[in-house]
Short mmCIF file of C-alpha atoms in Angstrom, two decimals:
data_model
loop_
_atom_site.label_atom_id
_atom_site.label_comp_id
_atom_site.label_asym_id
_atom_site.label_seq_id
_atom_site.Cartn_x
_atom_site.Cartn_y
_atom_site.Cartn_z
CA UNK S 1 13.53 -13.74 -4.54
CA UNK S 2 11.75 -16.63 -6.94
CA UNK S 3 8.70 -16.78 -5.46
CA UNK S 4 6.15 -14.17 -6.51
CA UNK S 5 3.40 -12.10 -4.73
CA UNK S 6 0.25 -11.37 -6.21
CA UNK S 7 -0.88 -7.62 -5.62
CA UNK S 8 -4.62 -6.81 -5.79
CA UNK S 9 -6.03 -3.51 -6.13
CA UNK S 10 -5.72 -0.11 -7.82
CA UNK S 11 -3.65 1.19 -10.95
CA UNK S 12 -4.21 4.74 -10.85
CA UNK S 13 -2.90 8.10 -12.16
CA UNK S 14 -1.73 10.15 -9.41
CA UNK S 15 -2.86 14.20 -9.75
CA UNK S 16 -0.53 15.36 -6.70
CA UNK S 17 -1.23 19.29 -5.46
CA UNK S 18 1.11 21.26 -3.11
CA UNK S 19 -1.42 23.66 -1.28
CA UNK S 20 -1.04 26.56 1.26
CA UNK S 21 -4.04 24.94 3.04
CA UNK S 22 -6.70 22.15 2.51
CA UNK S 23 -9.70 24.08 1.82
CA UNK S 24 -12.96 23.68 3.66
CA UNK S 25 -16.53 24.03 2.55
CA UNK S 26 -16.73 27.25 0.59
CA UNK S 27 -13.06 28.08 0.82
CA UNK S 28 -10.51 28.82 -1.34
CA UNK S 29 -6.35 28.55 -1.28
CA UNK S 30 -3.76 28.37 -3.94
CA UNK S 31 -2.14 25.91 -5.61
CA UNK S 32 1.69 26.20 -5.09
CA UNK S 33 2.86 23.34 -7.59
CA UNK S 34 1.61 20.42 -9.00
CA UNK S 35 2.50 16.97 -10.66
CA UNK S 36 1.00 14.04 -12.89
CA UNK S 37 2.43 10.42 -11.69
CA UNK S 38 1.78 7.18 -11.74
CA UNK S 39 0.22 5.47 -8.59
CA UNK S 40 -2.64 3.81 -7.22
CA UNK S 41 -1.84 1.56 -4.20
CA UNK S 42 -1.42 -1.75 -5.55
CA UNK S 43 0.62 -0.62 -8.56
CA UNK S 44 2.87 1.09 -6.11
CA UNK S 45 3.58 -1.41 -4.13
CA UNK S 46 3.95 -4.16 -7.56
CA UNK S 47 6.24 -1.43 -8.85
CA UNK S 48 8.50 -1.22 -5.64
CA UNK S 49 8.75 -4.92 -5.27
CA UNK S 50 9.91 -5.59 -8.97
CA UNK S 51 12.64 -2.77 -8.79
CA UNK S 52 14.01 -4.49 -5.47
CA UNK S 53 14.26 -7.51 -7.56
CA UNK S 54 11.19 -9.30 -6.65
CA UNK S 55 8.86 -11.42 -8.67
CA UNK S 56 5.20 -10.09 -8.66
CA UNK S 57 2.01 -9.84 -10.38
CA UNK S 58 -0.83 -7.11 -10.70
CA UNK S 59 -4.31 -7.70 -10.56
CA UNK S 60 -5.93 -4.37 -11.38
CA UNK S 61 -8.98 -2.88 -13.51
CA UNK S 62 -7.42 -0.47 -15.89
CA UNK S 63 -9.36 2.10 -18.60
CA UNK S 64 -9.03 2.76 -22.27
CA UNK S 65 -5.76 5.38 -21.44
CA UNK S 66 -3.44 3.16 -19.52
CA UNK S 67 -1.16 2.33 -22.37
CA UNK S 68 -1.31 5.94 -23.71
CA UNK S 69 -0.46 7.27 -20.28
CA UNK S 70 2.52 5.30 -20.90
CA UNK S 71 1.39 3.46 -17.71
CA UNK S 72 1.76 0.29 -18.97
CA UNK S 73 5.15 0.12 -20.94
CA UNK S 74 6.65 1.99 -17.48
CA UNK S 75 5.25 -1.16 -15.60
CA UNK S 76 6.45 -3.49 -18.26
CA UNK S 77 9.71 -1.90 -17.92
CA UNK S 78 10.42 -2.61 -14.00
CA UNK S 79 9.34 -6.11 -14.64
CA UNK S 80 5.88 -6.39 -13.07
CA UNK S 81 3.69 -9.33 -14.50
CA UNK S 82 0.65 -7.64 -16.06
CA UNK S 83 -0.91 -10.50 -17.37
CA UNK S 84 -3.95 -10.66 -14.78
CA UNK S 85 -5.08 -7.15 -15.95
CA UNK S 86 -8.83 -6.71 -16.22
CA UNK S 87 -8.68 -4.19 -19.27
CA UNK S 88 -11.92 -2.44 -19.78
CA UNK S 89 -12.06 -0.31 -22.40
CA UNK S 90 -15.12 1.69 -22.24
CA UNK S 91 -13.91 3.16 -19.01
CA UNK S 92 -11.37 5.74 -18.24
CA UNK S 93 -8.31 4.62 -15.84
CA UNK S 94 -8.73 5.46 -11.98
CA UNK S 95 -7.45 8.52 -10.88
CA UNK S 96 -6.56 10.12 -7.50
CA UNK S 97 -6.27 13.74 -6.71
CA UNK S 98 -4.25 14.35 -3.56
CA UNK S 99 -4.05 17.54 -1.75
CA UNK S 100 -0.74 18.07 0.68
CA UNK S 101 -0.05 21.80 2.59
CA UNK S 102 2.67 22.69 4.45
CA UNK S 103 2.38 20.52 7.02
CA UNK S 104 2.06 17.32 5.17
CA UNK S 105 -1.65 16.93 5.88
CA UNK S 106 -3.58 15.23 3.01
CA UNK S 107 -7.07 15.13 1.61
CA UNK S 108 -7.77 12.97 -1.21
CA UNK S 109 -10.30 12.26 -4.19
CA UNK S 110 -10.61 9.44 -5.93
CA UNK S 111 -11.94 8.35 -9.40
CA UNK S 112 -12.34 4.42 -8.98
CA UNK S 113 -13.39 3.98 -12.79
CA UNK S 114 -12.64 0.25 -13.66
CA UNK S 115 -11.77 -0.42 -10.26
CA UNK S 116 -15.31 -0.34 -8.90
CA UNK S 117 -16.32 -2.79 -11.60
CA UNK S 118 -14.20 -5.27 -10.36
CA UNK S 119 -16.63 -7.12 -8.06
CA UNK S 120 -18.49 -8.33 -11.43
CA UNK S 121 -15.28 -10.49 -12.07
CA UNK S 122 -14.49 -13.82 -10.67
CA UNK S 123 -10.74 -13.76 -9.54
CA UNK S 124 -8.52 -16.82 -9.94
CA UNK S 125 -7.09 -19.07 -6.94
CA UNK S 126 -3.79 -17.12 -5.85
CA UNK S 127 -1.00 -18.30 -3.80
CA UNK S 128 0.48 -15.44 -1.63
CA UNK S 129 -1.41 -12.74 -1.96
CA UNK S 130 -1.27 -8.97 -0.86
CA UNK S 131 -5.16 -7.31 -1.07
CA UNK S 132 -4.00 -3.23 -1.46
CA UNK S 133 -6.76 -0.79 -1.47
CA UNK S 134 -9.59 -1.79 -3.86
CA UNK S 135 -13.13 -2.89 -4.21
CA UNK S 136 -14.16 -4.38 -1.03
CA UNK S 137 -16.22 -7.24 -2.92
CA UNK S 138 -13.76 -8.14 -4.90
CA UNK S 139 -10.92 -8.56 -2.42
CA UNK S 140 -13.50 -10.53 -0.45
CA UNK S 141 -13.53 -13.08 -2.86
CA UNK S 142 -9.62 -13.10 -3.81
CA UNK S 143 -9.31 -13.54 -0.04
CA UNK S 144 -11.39 -16.45 0.49
CA UNK S 145 -9.57 -18.58 -2.55
CA UNK S 146 -6.03 -17.42 -1.36
CA UNK S 147 -3.18 -19.24 0.02
CA UNK S 148 -1.57 -16.74 2.11
CA UNK S 149 -3.02 -13.25 2.59
CA UNK S 150 -1.79 -9.92 3.72
CA UNK S 151 -4.62 -7.14 3.84
CA UNK S 152 -4.30 -3.29 3.79
CA UNK S 153 -7.86 -1.66 3.41
CA UNK S 154 -6.32 1.78 3.59
CA UNK S 155 -8.55 4.69 2.66
CA UNK S 156 -11.16 2.30 1.12
CA UNK S 157 -12.04 1.36 4.34
CA UNK S 158 -14.73 3.65 4.33
CA UNK S 159 -16.24 1.46 1.43
CA UNK S 160 -16.55 -1.94 3.57
CA UNK S 161 -19.36 -3.35 5.47
CA UNK S 162 -18.80 -4.88 8.67
CA UNK S 163 -19.56 -8.21 6.94
CA UNK S 164 -17.31 -8.01 4.07
CA UNK S 165 -14.13 -6.92 6.48
CA UNK S 166 -15.17 -9.72 9.01
CA UNK S 167 -14.89 -12.13 5.87
CA UNK S 168 -11.41 -10.90 4.68
CA UNK S 169 -10.35 -10.83 8.00
CA UNK S 170 -11.27 -14.06 8.87
CA UNK S 171 -8.86 -15.20 5.46
CA UNK S 172 -6.13 -12.96 6.70
CA UNK S 173 -2.67 -14.12 7.79
CA UNK S 174 -0.97 -10.82 7.74
CA UNK S 175 -2.98 -6.78 8.34
CA UNK S 176 -1.30 -3.39 7.86
CA UNK S 177 -2.91 -0.04 8.94
CA UNK S 178 -2.10 3.04 9.96
CA UNK S 179 -2.86 4.32 13.65
CA UNK S 180 -6.39 5.89 12.40
CA UNK S 181 -7.29 2.91 10.50
CA UNK S 182 -6.75 0.45 12.98
CA UNK S 183 -8.98 2.10 15.28
CA UNK S 184 -11.74 2.53 12.59
CA UNK S 185 -11.52 -1.55 11.86
CA UNK S 186 -11.94 -2.25 15.61
CA UNK S 187 -15.37 -0.10 15.63
CA UNK S 188 -16.59 -1.63 12.55
CA UNK S 189 -16.35 -5.14 13.80
CA UNK S 190 -17.21 -4.05 17.33
CA UNK S 191 -14.20 -5.52 18.57
CA UNK S 192 -10.90 -4.65 20.83
CA UNK S 193 -7.46 -4.32 19.35
CA UNK S 194 -6.36 -7.29 21.73
CA UNK S 195 -9.17 -9.43 20.02
CA UNK S 196 -8.39 -8.49 16.48
CA UNK S 197 -4.90 -9.28 17.01
CA UNK S 198 -5.98 -12.79 18.36
CA UNK S 199 -7.64 -12.96 14.77
CA UNK S 200 -4.41 -12.74 12.97
CA UNK S 201 -0.80 -13.55 12.57
CA UNK S 202 0.57 -10.56 12.56
CA UNK S 203 -0.65 -6.86 12.88
CA UNK S 204 1.57 -4.05 11.85
CA UNK S 205 0.40 -0.76 12.68
CA UNK S 206 2.15 2.42 11.20
CA UNK S 207 2.73 5.69 12.98
CA UNK S 208 3.70 8.28 10.45
CA UNK S 209 6.98 9.84 10.90
CA UNK S 210 7.61 7.81 14.08
CA UNK S 211 7.74 4.33 13.06
CA UNK S 212 5.47 1.20 13.21
CA UNK S 213 4.83 -1.54 15.48
CA UNK S 214 4.57 -5.12 14.53
CA UNK S 215 2.41 -7.17 16.83
CA UNK S 216 2.38 -10.85 16.90
CA UNK S 217 0.89 -13.43 19.66
CA UNK S 218 3.65 -13.41 21.65
CA UNK S 219 6.07 -10.11 21.20
CA UNK S 220 5.86 -7.04 19.91
CA UNK S 221 8.31 -5.13 17.73
CA UNK S 222 9.02 -1.42 17.77
CA UNK S 223 10.44 0.09 14.20
CA UNK S 224 11.79 3.11 14.44
CA UNK S 225 11.52 5.34 11.33
CA UNK S 226 14.70 6.61 9.31
CA UNK S 227 14.89 10.43 9.39
CA UNK S 228 15.13 11.86 6.07
CA UNK S 229 14.27 14.91 4.19
CA UNK S 230 10.60 14.22 3.53
CA UNK S 231 9.43 15.99 0.43
CA UNK S 232 6.10 13.77 -0.05
CA UNK S 233 4.62 11.40 2.16
CA UNK S 234 2.38 10.06 -0.28
CA UNK S 235 3.12 6.39 -1.16
CA UNK S 236 5.46 5.79 2.20
CA UNK S 237 3.03 2.86 3.32
CA UNK S 238 3.24 1.51 -0.07
CA UNK S 239 7.00 1.49 0.28
CA UNK S 240 6.77 -0.37 3.57
CA UNK S 241 4.34 -2.86 2.74
CA UNK S 242 6.36 -3.41 -0.31
CA UNK S 243 10.00 -3.88 1.43
CA UNK S 244 8.29 -5.77 4.28
CA UNK S 245 6.49 -8.59 2.22
CA UNK S 246 9.41 -9.36 -0.06
CA UNK S 247 11.56 -9.59 2.99
CA UNK S 248 8.96 -11.70 4.66
CA UNK S 249 8.69 -14.37 1.67
CA UNK S 250 12.50 -14.43 2.00
CA UNK S 251 12.08 -15.66 5.39
CA UNK S 252 13.69 -12.52 7.29
CA UNK S 253 12.19 -12.04 11.13
CA UNK S 254 9.35 -9.95 11.56
CA UNK S 255 11.48 -6.87 13.45
CA UNK S 256 13.80 -7.17 9.99
CA UNK S 257 10.82 -7.22 7.54
CA UNK S 258 9.74 -3.68 9.43
CA UNK S 259 13.24 -2.33 9.22
CA UNK S 260 13.46 -3.06 5.66
CA UNK S 261 10.01 -1.84 5.04
CA UNK S 262 10.98 1.12 6.71
CA UNK S 263 13.98 1.67 4.74
CA UNK S 264 12.40 1.60 1.56
CA UNK S 265 9.48 4.04 2.87
CA UNK S 266 12.63 6.33 3.62
CA UNK S 267 13.19 6.47 -0.16
CA UNK S 268 9.76 7.08 -1.47
CA UNK S 269 9.17 10.28 0.89
CA UNK S 270 12.40 11.89 -0.59
CA UNK S 271 10.75 12.89 -3.71
CA UNK S 272 6.94 13.58 -5.01
CA UNK S 273 5.12 11.14 -6.39
CA UNK S 274 4.75 7.24 -5.31
CA UNK S 275 7.02 5.61 -7.88
CA UNK S 276 9.98 8.64 -8.28
CA UNK S 277 12.43 7.73 -6.31
CA UNK S 278 12.30 3.68 -6.08
CA UNK S 279 15.30 2.03 -4.54
CA UNK S 280 17.04 -0.73 -5.86
CA UNK S 281 17.74 -3.69 -3.12
CA UNK S 282 21.51 -2.77 -3.02
CA UNK S 283 20.24 0.77 -1.74
CA UNK S 284 18.27 -0.83 0.53
CA UNK S 285 21.35 -2.87 1.87
CA UNK S 286 23.16 0.12 2.33
CA UNK S 287 20.66 2.27 4.35
CA UNK S 288 19.53 -0.34 6.64
CA UNK S 289 23.39 -1.21 7.67
CA UNK S 290 23.82 2.51 8.30
CA UNK S 291 20.11 3.39 10.34
CA UNK S 292 19.64 -0.04 11.72
CA UNK S 293 22.97 -1.83 11.62
CA UNK S 294 21.38 -4.77 10.00
CA UNK S 295 23.56 -6.96 7.40
CA UNK S 296 21.20 -8.20 4.94
CA UNK S 297 23.38 -10.30 3.48
CA UNK S 298 23.85 -12.57 6.43
#
């Protein structure tokens, strides 16, 4: 696990609300419970990779409450390299407000804070980078200078122009998206899914609790999800990406990368919060062996 992965995107404080029902316009429903936890797609992935034993650095914009919130000390303790943070002392940290109902439907409000100003910066050239949810112009700058690019626009896809999205895709090797996002990407670039696949080496599409499918030029892999008692779906995709990418740089086959990613995600959803139940590599080995009959030591 000597090769480092650079993770670009949000580092955020997550305010997680369990609600009776997600309110529409002019509606009000009770909040059943809530918690404040560490989050942001990039930080989630970085912390997971580090806890699994991998090497990673985090490239995020952070605000004046990053240190006082305890987040900086926590990420340092996991082993994440924080030397490439953009510290903006005149900004409050990025924050997400996530409302989840009893059927695991979600509604999210996002305060961008320092993340919005990343477009003003000039990023360094990176070797192996994962572009998580982030400011689109900044992601485009990073993609054009990086050696190997993994890309996940996530919920920030609505902030991308078609031109910026196409620029990033042109420089992307692996793309991750859920079943809703992949349709939106195809619509934005006005291409069918088959054409999108031709543009990229690998496309990974996740289908919530059903599993995921990995598309390549010559073969597709279906990865069933591991059945667990899911308490909170928030962060499952970030866990999947962390496990997949760490396995990928170690040379695992694509189907086994998917199984490792799915196994990591299964731990994340067992507790509320994106970083409250991060597994170690030994934990992943045991569960992978039990559910997928995959021996990671071979």
